[in-house]
mmCIF file of N, CA and C and ligand atoms in Angstrom:
data_model
loop_
_atom_site.group_PDB
_atom_site.id
_atom_site.type_symbol
_atom_site.label_atom_id
_atom_site.label_comp_id
_atom_site.label_asym_id
_atom_site.label_seq_id
_atom_site.Cartn_x
_atom_site.Cartn_y
_atom_site.Cartn_z
ATOM 1 N N UNK A 1 -9.846 -8.811 -24.441
ATOM 2 C CA UNK A 1 -8.458 -9.234 -25.021
ATOM 3 C C UNK A 1 -7.866 -8.129 -25.894
ATOM 4 N N UNK A 2 -6.765 -7.611 -25.597
ATOM 5 C CA UNK A 2 -6.088 -6.588 -26.220
ATOM 6 C C UNK A 2 -4.855 -7.229 -26.903
ATOM 7 N N UNK A 3 -4.862 -7.336 -28.157
ATOM 8 C CA UNK A 3 -3.894 -8.190 -28.901
ATOM 9 C C UNK A 3 -2.347 -7.696 -28.635
ATOM 10 N N UNK A 4 -2.172 -6.428 -28.457
ATOM 11 C CA UNK A 4 -0.739 -5.891 -28.130
ATOM 12 C C UNK A 4 -0.499 -5.825 -26.769
ATOM 13 N N UNK A 5 -1.294 -6.477 -25.836
ATOM 14 C CA UNK A 5 -1.093 -6.391 -24.486
ATOM 15 C C UNK A 5 -0.446 -7.677 -24.011
ATOM 16 N N UNK A 6 0.795 -7.608 -23.384
ATOM 17 C CA UNK A 6 1.508 -8.831 -23.023
ATOM 18 C C UNK A 6 0.711 -9.698 -22.038
ATOM 19 N N UNK A 7 -0.007 -9.145 -20.999
ATOM 20 C CA UNK A 7 -0.642 -10.040 -20.076
ATOM 21 C C UNK A 7 -1.959 -10.607 -20.707
ATOM 22 N N UNK A 8 -2.638 -9.847 -21.618
ATOM 23 C CA UNK A 8 -3.674 -10.404 -22.277
ATOM 24 C C UNK A 8 -3.203 -11.693 -23.147
ATOM 25 N N UNK A 9 -2.144 -11.466 -23.725
ATOM 26 C CA UNK A 9 -1.595 -12.672 -24.451
ATOM 27 C C UNK A 9 -1.230 -13.898 -23.526
ATOM 28 N N UNK A 10 -0.636 -13.437 -22.348
ATOM 29 C CA UNK A 10 -0.480 -14.644 -21.334
ATOM 30 C C UNK A 10 -1.766 -15.364 -21.044
ATOM 31 N N UNK A 11 -2.849 -14.494 -20.738
ATOM 32 C CA UNK A 11 -4.067 -15.026 -20.284
ATOM 33 C C UNK A 11 -4.640 -15.993 -21.452
ATOM 34 N N UNK A 12 -4.365 -15.427 -22.629
ATOM 35 C CA UNK A 12 -4.936 -16.272 -23.889
ATOM 36 C C UNK A 12 -4.054 -17.515 -24.215
ATOM 37 N N UNK A 13 -2.944 -17.589 -23.610
ATOM 38 C CA UNK A 13 -2.060 -18.779 -23.785
ATOM 39 C C UNK A 13 -1.080 -18.663 -24.860
ATOM 40 N N UNK A 14 -1.107 -17.308 -25.466
ATOM 41 C CA UNK A 14 -0.170 -17.013 -26.604
ATOM 42 C C UNK A 14 1.331 -17.004 -26.272
ATOM 43 N N UNK A 15 1.527 -16.493 -24.901
ATOM 44 C CA UNK A 15 2.914 -16.358 -24.585
ATOM 45 C C UNK A 15 3.012 -17.262 -23.294
ATOM 46 N N UNK A 16 4.007 -18.147 -23.178
ATOM 47 C CA UNK A 16 4.060 -19.096 -21.964
ATOM 48 C C UNK A 16 4.356 -18.437 -20.623
ATOM 49 N N UNK A 17 3.766 -18.879 -19.614
ATOM 50 C CA UNK A 17 4.052 -18.432 -18.291
ATOM 51 C C UNK A 17 3.849 -19.521 -17.315
ATOM 52 N N UNK A 18 4.549 -19.444 -16.118
ATOM 53 C CA UNK A 18 4.432 -20.527 -15.253
ATOM 54 C C UNK A 18 3.361 -20.256 -14.235
ATOM 55 N N UNK A 19 2.037 -20.874 -14.564
ATOM 56 C CA UNK A 19 0.827 -20.451 -13.798
ATOM 57 C C UNK A 19 0.827 -21.209 -12.429
ATOM 58 N N UNK A 20 0.438 -20.464 -11.505
ATOM 59 C CA UNK A 20 0.402 -21.109 -10.067
ATOM 60 C C UNK A 20 -0.956 -21.046 -9.558
ATOM 61 N N UNK A 21 -1.885 -20.261 -10.084
ATOM 62 C CA UNK A 21 -3.235 -20.172 -9.552
ATOM 63 C C UNK A 21 -4.095 -19.719 -10.575
ATOM 64 N N UNK A 22 -5.395 -20.281 -10.757
ATOM 65 C CA UNK A 22 -6.270 -19.643 -11.788
ATOM 66 C C UNK A 22 -7.685 -19.869 -11.285
ATOM 67 N N UNK A 23 -8.475 -18.817 -11.453
ATOM 68 C CA UNK A 23 -9.958 -18.899 -11.261
ATOM 69 C C UNK A 23 -10.683 -18.553 -12.622
ATOM 70 N N UNK A 24 -11.958 -18.510 -12.602
ATOM 71 C CA UNK A 24 -12.653 -18.044 -13.814
ATOM 72 C C UNK A 24 -12.384 -16.701 -14.285
ATOM 73 N N UNK A 25 -11.802 -15.851 -13.257
ATOM 74 C CA UNK A 25 -11.680 -14.470 -13.490
ATOM 75 C C UNK A 25 -10.275 -13.941 -13.423
ATOM 76 N N UNK A 26 -9.381 -14.850 -12.777
ATOM 77 C CA UNK A 26 -8.074 -14.311 -12.495
ATOM 78 C C UNK A 26 -7.017 -15.545 -12.967
ATOM 79 N N UNK A 27 -5.727 -15.049 -13.114
ATOM 80 C CA UNK A 27 -4.674 -15.825 -13.340
ATOM 81 C C UNK A 27 -3.337 -15.306 -12.631
ATOM 82 N N UNK A 28 -2.608 -16.247 -12.049
ATOM 83 C CA UNK A 28 -1.459 -15.918 -11.258
ATOM 84 C C UNK A 28 -0.297 -16.586 -11.859
ATOM 85 N N UNK A 29 0.833 -15.962 -12.201
ATOM 86 C CA UNK A 29 1.935 -16.516 -12.641
ATOM 87 C C UNK A 29 3.183 -16.111 -12.181
ATOM 88 N N UNK A 30 4.319 -16.756 -12.399
ATOM 89 C CA UNK A 30 5.554 -16.291 -11.734
ATOM 90 C C UNK A 30 6.161 -15.062 -12.602
ATOM 91 N N UNK A 31 6.596 -14.061 -11.973
ATOM 92 C CA UNK A 31 7.284 -13.033 -12.603
ATOM 93 C C UNK A 31 8.483 -13.438 -13.267
ATOM 94 N N UNK A 32 8.784 -12.999 -14.452
ATOM 95 C CA UNK A 32 9.980 -13.415 -15.323
ATOM 96 C C UNK A 32 11.349 -12.925 -14.707
ATOM 97 N N UNK A 33 11.239 -11.884 -13.907
ATOM 98 C CA UNK A 33 12.466 -11.395 -13.230
ATOM 99 C C UNK A 33 12.247 -11.170 -11.805
ATOM 100 N N UNK A 34 12.139 -12.312 -11.109
ATOM 101 C CA UNK A 34 11.730 -12.246 -9.622
ATOM 102 C C UNK A 34 12.621 -11.359 -8.783
ATOM 103 N N UNK A 35 11.989 -10.592 -8.018
ATOM 104 C CA UNK A 35 12.640 -9.684 -7.002
ATOM 105 C C UNK A 35 12.673 -10.301 -5.615
ATOM 106 N N UNK A 36 12.131 -11.412 -5.365
ATOM 107 C CA UNK A 36 12.203 -12.141 -4.121
ATOM 108 C C UNK A 36 12.184 -13.520 -4.300
ATOM 109 N N UNK A 37 12.335 -14.459 -3.422
ATOM 110 C CA UNK A 37 12.218 -15.893 -3.618
ATOM 111 C C UNK A 37 10.740 -16.254 -4.093
ATOM 112 N N UNK A 38 9.786 -15.506 -3.677
ATOM 113 C CA UNK A 38 8.481 -15.746 -4.307
ATOM 114 C C UNK A 38 8.117 -14.398 -4.939
ATOM 115 N N UNK A 39 7.767 -14.484 -6.230
ATOM 116 C CA UNK A 39 7.383 -13.211 -6.845
ATOM 117 C C UNK A 39 6.240 -13.646 -7.764
ATOM 118 N N UNK A 40 5.049 -13.459 -7.564
ATOM 119 C CA UNK A 40 3.964 -13.912 -8.430
ATOM 120 C C UNK A 40 3.224 -12.674 -8.821
ATOM 121 N N UNK A 41 2.760 -12.639 -9.981
ATOM 122 C CA UNK A 41 1.854 -11.630 -10.557
ATOM 123 C C UNK A 41 0.460 -12.108 -10.701
ATOM 124 N N UNK A 42 -0.584 -11.479 -10.169
ATOM 125 C CA UNK A 42 -1.982 -11.737 -10.226
ATOM 126 C C UNK A 42 -2.769 -10.784 -11.112
ATOM 127 N N UNK A 43 -3.310 -11.284 -12.112
ATOM 128 C CA UNK A 43 -4.048 -10.403 -13.031
ATOM 129 C C UNK A 43 -5.473 -10.805 -13.208
ATOM 130 N N UNK A 44 -6.488 -9.793 -13.526
ATOM 131 C CA UNK A 44 -7.710 -10.226 -13.912
ATOM 132 C C UNK A 44 -7.663 -10.738 -15.302
ATOM 133 N N UNK A 45 -8.488 -11.620 -15.862
ATOM 134 C CA UNK A 45 -8.369 -12.038 -17.131
ATOM 135 C C UNK A 45 -8.884 -10.985 -18.078
ATOM 136 N N UNK A 46 -9.738 -10.307 -17.701
ATOM 137 C CA UNK A 46 -10.262 -9.030 -18.545
ATOM 138 C C UNK A 46 -9.241 -7.945 -18.255
ATOM 139 N N UNK A 47 -9.140 -7.150 -19.490
ATOM 140 C CA UNK A 47 -8.102 -6.094 -19.446
ATOM 141 C C UNK A 47 -8.596 -4.845 -18.772
ATOM 142 N N UNK A 48 -7.802 -4.340 -17.929
ATOM 143 C CA UNK A 48 -8.059 -2.997 -17.221
ATOM 144 C C UNK A 48 -6.458 -2.409 -17.180
ATOM 145 N N UNK A 49 -6.493 -1.150 -17.320
ATOM 146 C CA UNK A 49 -5.077 -0.592 -17.309
ATOM 147 C C UNK A 49 -4.328 -0.751 -16.137
ATOM 148 N N UNK A 50 -5.052 -0.322 -15.056
ATOM 149 C CA UNK A 50 -4.344 -0.230 -13.577
ATOM 150 C C UNK A 50 -5.406 -0.455 -12.583
ATOM 151 N N UNK A 51 -4.954 -0.485 -11.359
ATOM 152 C CA UNK A 51 -5.816 -0.876 -10.248
ATOM 153 C C UNK A 51 -6.909 0.202 -10.032
ATOM 154 N N UNK A 52 -6.591 1.348 -10.226
ATOM 155 C CA UNK A 52 -7.607 2.508 -10.190
ATOM 156 C C UNK A 52 -8.701 2.282 -11.133
ATOM 157 N N UNK A 53 -8.437 1.944 -12.303
ATOM 158 C CA UNK A 53 -9.506 1.876 -13.304
ATOM 159 C C UNK A 53 -10.250 0.540 -12.970
ATOM 160 N N UNK A 54 -9.517 -0.504 -12.575
ATOM 161 C CA UNK A 54 -10.270 -1.811 -12.285
ATOM 162 C C UNK A 54 -11.170 -1.523 -11.030
ATOM 163 N N UNK A 55 -10.748 -0.846 -10.013
ATOM 164 C CA UNK A 55 -11.617 -0.672 -8.825
ATOM 165 C C UNK A 55 -12.837 0.316 -9.173
ATOM 166 N N UNK A 56 -12.674 1.083 -10.003
ATOM 167 C CA UNK A 56 -13.736 1.941 -10.416
ATOM 168 C C UNK A 56 -14.849 1.152 -11.237
ATOM 169 N N UNK A 57 -14.195 0.292 -12.182
ATOM 170 C CA UNK A 57 -15.157 -0.425 -13.235
ATOM 171 C C UNK A 57 -15.749 -1.589 -12.687
ATOM 172 N N UNK A 58 -15.051 -2.298 -11.814
ATOM 173 C CA UNK A 58 -15.484 -3.569 -11.310
ATOM 174 C C UNK A 58 -14.818 -3.891 -9.905
ATOM 175 N N UNK A 59 -15.445 -3.371 -8.884
ATOM 176 C CA UNK A 59 -14.826 -3.608 -7.579
ATOM 177 C C UNK A 59 -15.032 -5.037 -7.181
ATOM 178 N N UNK A 60 -15.955 -5.771 -7.486
ATOM 179 C CA UNK A 60 -16.003 -7.238 -7.453
ATOM 180 C C UNK A 60 -14.819 -8.003 -8.064
ATOM 181 N N UNK A 61 -14.423 -7.625 -9.152
ATOM 182 C CA UNK A 61 -13.237 -8.326 -9.748
ATOM 183 C C UNK A 61 -11.945 -7.913 -9.046
ATOM 184 N N UNK A 62 -11.990 -6.570 -8.605
ATOM 185 C CA UNK A 62 -10.764 -6.086 -7.837
ATOM 186 C C UNK A 62 -10.575 -7.059 -6.473
ATOM 187 N N UNK A 63 -11.756 -7.290 -5.983
ATOM 188 C CA UNK A 63 -11.754 -8.018 -4.747
ATOM 189 C C UNK A 63 -11.273 -9.518 -5.070
ATOM 190 N N UNK A 64 -11.627 -10.122 -6.289
ATOM 191 C CA UNK A 64 -11.217 -11.408 -6.577
ATOM 192 C C UNK A 64 -9.720 -11.446 -6.890
ATOM 193 N N UNK A 65 -9.089 -10.396 -7.404
ATOM 194 C CA UNK A 65 -7.642 -10.345 -7.621
ATOM 195 C C UNK A 65 -7.034 -10.355 -6.213
ATOM 196 N N UNK A 66 -7.530 -9.657 -5.266
ATOM 197 C CA UNK A 66 -7.004 -9.657 -3.851
ATOM 198 C C UNK A 66 -7.184 -11.074 -3.316
ATOM 199 N N UNK A 67 -8.277 -11.678 -3.408
ATOM 200 C CA UNK A 67 -8.454 -12.975 -2.870
ATOM 201 C C UNK A 67 -7.555 -13.993 -3.517
ATOM 202 N N UNK A 68 -7.337 -13.856 -4.800
ATOM 203 C CA UNK A 68 -6.417 -14.711 -5.579
ATOM 204 C C UNK A 68 -4.862 -14.557 -4.893
ATOM 205 N N UNK A 69 -4.524 -13.357 -4.636
ATOM 206 C CA UNK A 69 -3.261 -12.920 -4.208
ATOM 207 C C UNK A 69 -3.023 -13.708 -2.749
ATOM 208 N N UNK A 70 -4.084 -13.700 -1.967
ATOM 209 C CA UNK A 70 -3.968 -14.228 -0.715
ATOM 210 C C UNK A 70 -4.010 -15.802 -0.885
ATOM 211 N N UNK A 71 -4.659 -16.337 -1.790
ATOM 212 C CA UNK A 71 -4.589 -17.739 -1.985
ATOM 213 C C UNK A 71 -3.063 -18.205 -2.498
ATOM 214 N N UNK A 72 -2.644 -17.344 -3.322
ATOM 215 C CA UNK A 72 -1.155 -17.581 -3.753
ATOM 216 C C UNK A 72 -0.272 -17.516 -2.598
ATOM 217 N N UNK A 73 -0.248 -16.489 -1.745
ATOM 218 C CA UNK A 73 0.390 -16.390 -0.529
ATOM 219 C C UNK A 73 0.402 -17.562 0.309
ATOM 220 N N UNK A 74 -0.843 -18.153 0.485
ATOM 221 C CA UNK A 74 -1.143 -19.355 1.113
ATOM 222 C C UNK A 74 -0.379 -20.555 0.620
ATOM 223 N N UNK A 75 -0.524 -20.877 -0.761
ATOM 224 C CA UNK A 75 0.062 -21.967 -1.315
ATOM 225 C C UNK A 75 1.492 -21.802 -1.380
ATOM 226 N N UNK A 76 2.038 -20.464 -1.491
ATOM 227 C CA UNK A 76 3.455 -20.520 -1.551
ATOM 228 C C UNK A 76 4.140 -20.451 -0.170
ATOM 229 N N UNK A 77 3.453 -20.415 0.878
ATOM 230 C CA UNK A 77 3.892 -20.696 2.183
ATOM 231 C C UNK A 77 4.331 -19.358 2.855
ATOM 232 N N UNK A 78 3.586 -18.297 2.394
ATOM 233 C CA UNK A 78 4.018 -17.082 2.839
ATOM 234 C C UNK A 78 3.302 -16.385 4.026
ATOM 235 N N UNK A 79 2.176 -17.134 4.296
ATOM 236 C CA UNK A 79 1.186 -16.574 5.271
ATOM 237 C C UNK A 79 1.695 -16.347 6.549
ATOM 238 N N UNK A 80 2.493 -17.329 7.190
ATOM 239 C CA UNK A 80 2.898 -17.284 8.572
ATOM 240 C C UNK A 80 4.011 -16.027 8.670
ATOM 241 N N UNK A 81 4.968 -15.923 7.816
ATOM 242 C CA UNK A 81 5.918 -15.085 7.950
ATOM 243 C C UNK A 81 5.639 -13.567 7.414
ATOM 244 N N UNK A 82 4.628 -13.542 6.526
ATOM 245 C CA UNK A 82 4.200 -12.366 5.902
ATOM 246 C C UNK A 82 4.637 -12.205 4.544
ATOM 247 N N UNK A 83 4.162 -11.099 3.892
ATOM 248 C CA UNK A 83 4.497 -10.987 2.529
ATOM 249 C C UNK A 83 4.030 -9.507 1.990
ATOM 250 N N UNK A 84 4.214 -9.120 0.841
ATOM 251 C CA UNK A 84 3.825 -7.870 0.292
ATOM 252 C C UNK A 84 3.125 -7.875 -0.943
ATOM 253 N N UNK A 85 2.002 -7.065 -1.086
ATOM 254 C CA UNK A 85 1.239 -7.056 -2.278
ATOM 255 C C UNK A 85 1.363 -5.606 -2.845
ATOM 256 N N UNK A 86 1.720 -5.469 -4.023
ATOM 257 C CA UNK A 86 2.100 -4.117 -4.618
ATOM 258 C C UNK A 86 1.247 -3.999 -6.043
ATOM 259 N N UNK A 87 0.576 -2.912 -6.117
ATOM 260 C CA UNK A 87 0.130 -2.449 -7.389
ATOM 261 C C UNK A 87 0.921 -1.251 -7.899
ATOM 262 N N UNK A 88 1.718 -1.394 -8.823
ATOM 263 C CA UNK A 88 2.353 -0.112 -9.405
ATOM 264 C C UNK A 88 1.368 0.607 -10.341
ATOM 265 N N UNK A 89 1.146 1.836 -10.272
ATOM 266 C CA UNK A 89 0.345 2.578 -11.166
ATOM 267 C C UNK A 89 1.131 3.775 -11.826
ATOM 268 N N UNK A 90 0.956 3.758 -13.020
ATOM 269 C CA UNK A 90 1.592 5.023 -13.900
ATOM 270 C C UNK A 90 3.025 5.195 -13.732
ATOM 271 N N UNK A 91 3.590 6.302 -14.103
ATOM 272 C CA UNK A 91 4.914 6.558 -14.355
ATOM 273 C C UNK A 91 5.639 6.629 -12.939
ATOM 274 N N UNK A 92 5.036 7.507 -11.955
ATOM 275 C CA UNK A 92 5.749 7.604 -10.720
ATOM 276 C C UNK A 92 5.757 6.262 -9.902
ATOM 277 N N UNK A 93 4.708 5.427 -10.236
ATOM 278 C CA UNK A 93 4.498 4.102 -9.638
ATOM 279 C C UNK A 93 5.458 3.057 -10.258
ATOM 280 N N UNK A 94 6.046 3.328 -11.191
ATOM 281 C CA UNK A 94 7.017 2.401 -12.017
ATOM 282 C C UNK A 94 6.373 1.229 -12.799
ATOM 283 N N UNK A 95 5.087 1.573 -13.128
ATOM 284 C CA UNK A 95 4.311 0.683 -13.887
ATOM 285 C C UNK A 95 4.837 0.423 -15.353
ATOM 286 N N UNK A 96 5.194 -0.797 -15.705
ATOM 287 C CA UNK A 96 5.690 -1.035 -16.968
ATOM 288 C C UNK A 96 4.797 -1.692 -18.012
ATOM 289 N N UNK A 97 3.941 -2.682 -17.380
ATOM 290 C CA UNK A 97 2.990 -3.302 -18.117
ATOM 291 C C UNK A 97 1.572 -2.819 -17.865
ATOM 292 N N UNK A 98 0.906 -2.306 -18.918
ATOM 293 C CA UNK A 98 -0.370 -1.602 -18.554
ATOM 294 C C UNK A 98 -1.567 -2.453 -18.619
ATOM 295 N N UNK A 99 -1.561 -3.618 -17.993
ATOM 296 C CA UNK A 99 -2.681 -4.517 -17.684
ATOM 297 C C UNK A 99 -2.547 -4.829 -16.124
ATOM 298 N N UNK A 100 -3.476 -4.291 -15.427
ATOM 299 C CA UNK A 100 -3.313 -4.322 -13.832
ATOM 300 C C UNK A 100 -2.857 -5.726 -13.418
ATOM 301 N N UNK A 101 -1.897 -5.591 -12.469
ATOM 302 C CA UNK A 101 -1.441 -6.852 -11.922
ATOM 303 C C UNK A 101 -0.906 -6.499 -10.398
ATOM 304 N N UNK A 102 -1.297 -7.556 -9.499
ATOM 305 C CA UNK A 102 -0.709 -7.338 -8.106
ATOM 306 C C UNK A 102 0.564 -8.033 -8.209
ATOM 307 N N UNK A 103 1.588 -7.532 -7.568
ATOM 308 C CA UNK A 103 2.756 -8.317 -7.243
ATOM 309 C C UNK A 103 2.620 -8.983 -5.908
ATOM 310 N N UNK A 104 2.717 -10.253 -5.784
ATOM 311 C CA UNK A 104 2.886 -10.918 -4.442
ATOM 312 C C UNK A 104 4.196 -11.344 -4.243
ATOM 313 N N UNK A 105 4.870 -10.731 -3.204
ATOM 314 C CA UNK A 105 6.283 -10.863 -2.982
ATOM 315 C C UNK A 105 6.605 -11.441 -1.502
ATOM 316 N N UNK A 106 7.525 -12.404 -1.412
ATOM 317 C CA UNK A 106 7.737 -12.860 -0.014
ATOM 318 C C UNK A 106 8.997 -13.909 -0.115
ATOM 319 N N UNK A 107 9.219 -14.599 1.010
ATOM 320 C CA UNK A 107 10.130 -15.545 1.208
ATOM 321 C C UNK A 107 11.336 -15.103 1.718
ATOM 322 N N UNK A 108 11.497 -13.814 2.028
ATOM 323 C CA UNK A 108 12.646 -13.147 2.837
ATOM 324 C C UNK A 108 12.024 -11.874 3.323
ATOM 325 N N UNK A 109 12.661 -11.315 4.394
ATOM 326 C CA UNK A 109 12.280 -9.949 4.762
ATOM 327 C C UNK A 109 12.559 -8.884 3.639
ATOM 328 N N UNK A 110 11.480 -8.084 3.421
ATOM 329 C CA UNK A 110 11.471 -7.441 2.121
ATOM 330 C C UNK A 110 12.153 -6.023 2.286
ATOM 331 N N UNK A 111 12.487 -5.599 3.509
ATOM 332 C CA UNK A 111 13.082 -4.200 3.673
ATOM 333 C C UNK A 111 11.988 -3.173 3.651
ATOM 334 N N UNK A 112 12.556 -1.861 3.544
ATOM 335 C CA UNK A 112 11.752 -0.629 3.376
ATOM 336 C C UNK A 112 10.654 -0.726 2.312
ATOM 337 N N UNK A 113 9.563 -0.002 2.481
ATOM 338 C CA UNK A 113 8.464 -0.181 1.497
ATOM 339 C C UNK A 113 8.929 0.425 0.309
ATOM 340 N N UNK A 114 9.600 1.510 0.269
ATOM 341 C CA UNK A 114 10.169 2.225 -0.931
ATOM 342 C C UNK A 114 11.595 2.313 -0.805
ATOM 343 N N UNK A 115 12.361 2.274 -2.008
ATOM 344 C CA UNK A 115 13.815 2.414 -2.001
ATOM 345 C C UNK A 115 14.220 3.857 -1.810
ATOM 346 N N UNK A 116 13.614 4.777 -2.121
ATOM 347 C CA UNK A 116 14.072 6.175 -2.004
ATOM 348 C C UNK A 116 12.857 7.050 -2.027
HETATM 349 P P1 5GP B 1 5.192 -3.364 -13.404
HETATM 350 O O1 5GP B 1 6.512 -2.598 -13.357
HETATM 351 O O2 5GP B 1 4.326 -3.056 -14.673
HETATM 352 O O3 5GP B 1 4.527 -3.308 -12.094
HETATM 353 O O4 5GP B 1 5.593 -4.954 -13.371
HETATM 354 C C1 5GP B 1 5.654 -5.583 -14.556
HETATM 355 C C2 5GP B 1 6.359 -6.937 -14.104
HETATM 356 O O5 5GP B 1 6.137 -7.896 -15.215
HETATM 357 C C3 5GP B 1 7.830 -6.921 -13.998
HETATM 358 O O6 5GP B 1 8.067 -7.280 -12.681
HETATM 359 C C4 5GP B 1 8.452 -7.817 -14.963
HETATM 360 O O7 5GP B 1 9.517 -8.531 -14.464
HETATM 361 C C5 5GP B 1 7.295 -8.617 -15.366
HETATM 362 N N1 5GP B 1 7.252 -9.137 -16.720
HETATM 363 C C6 5GP B 1 7.506 -8.490 -17.937
HETATM 364 N N2 5GP B 1 7.396 -9.318 -18.952
HETATM 365 C C7 5GP B 1 7.182 -10.504 -18.490
HETATM 366 C C8 5GP B 1 6.849 -11.740 -19.189
HETATM 367 O O8 5GP B 1 6.915 -11.899 -20.382
HETATM 368 N N3 5GP B 1 6.462 -12.796 -18.362
HETATM 369 C C9 5GP B 1 6.322 -12.655 -17.081
HETATM 370 N N4 5GP B 1 5.968 -13.717 -16.350
HETATM 371 N N5 5GP B 1 6.668 -11.465 -16.370
HETATM 372 C C10 5GP B 1 6.930 -10.479 -17.143
HETATM 373 ZN ZN1 ZN B 2 -4.261 -6.767 -21.131
#
């Protein structure tokens, strides 16, 4: 738990979020500014800055985040038509919250993978 980390505070229940899936190690909740009809963030409950740090430190937990994302896609009805999973990393990746999170997006065709 990092007290000044937004997603640690959501995991701790200090900041409200609309939770759609939870395991012992992960939490999934709706993005506050959705970019698609379904836009869910999946985080490990433990604090890691980004997916590279997580993968290096705890590959099992990284797999649990991916499995939770797949479960969310299933329960949100995205599996048949498809969906996108994004990890933004660092400045060029457009990362704004430095607690690793997978974006699970779907519910409409999502267009090109990058905007420019
Ligand atoms: P990033 O740019 O770091 O990959 O994505 C951060 C995401 O967190 C953004 O899509 C943003 O809308 C979302 N976000 C920022 N603050 C909050 C919040 O307080 N609650 C929720 N549910 N999402 C947030
Ligand atoms: Zn955190």
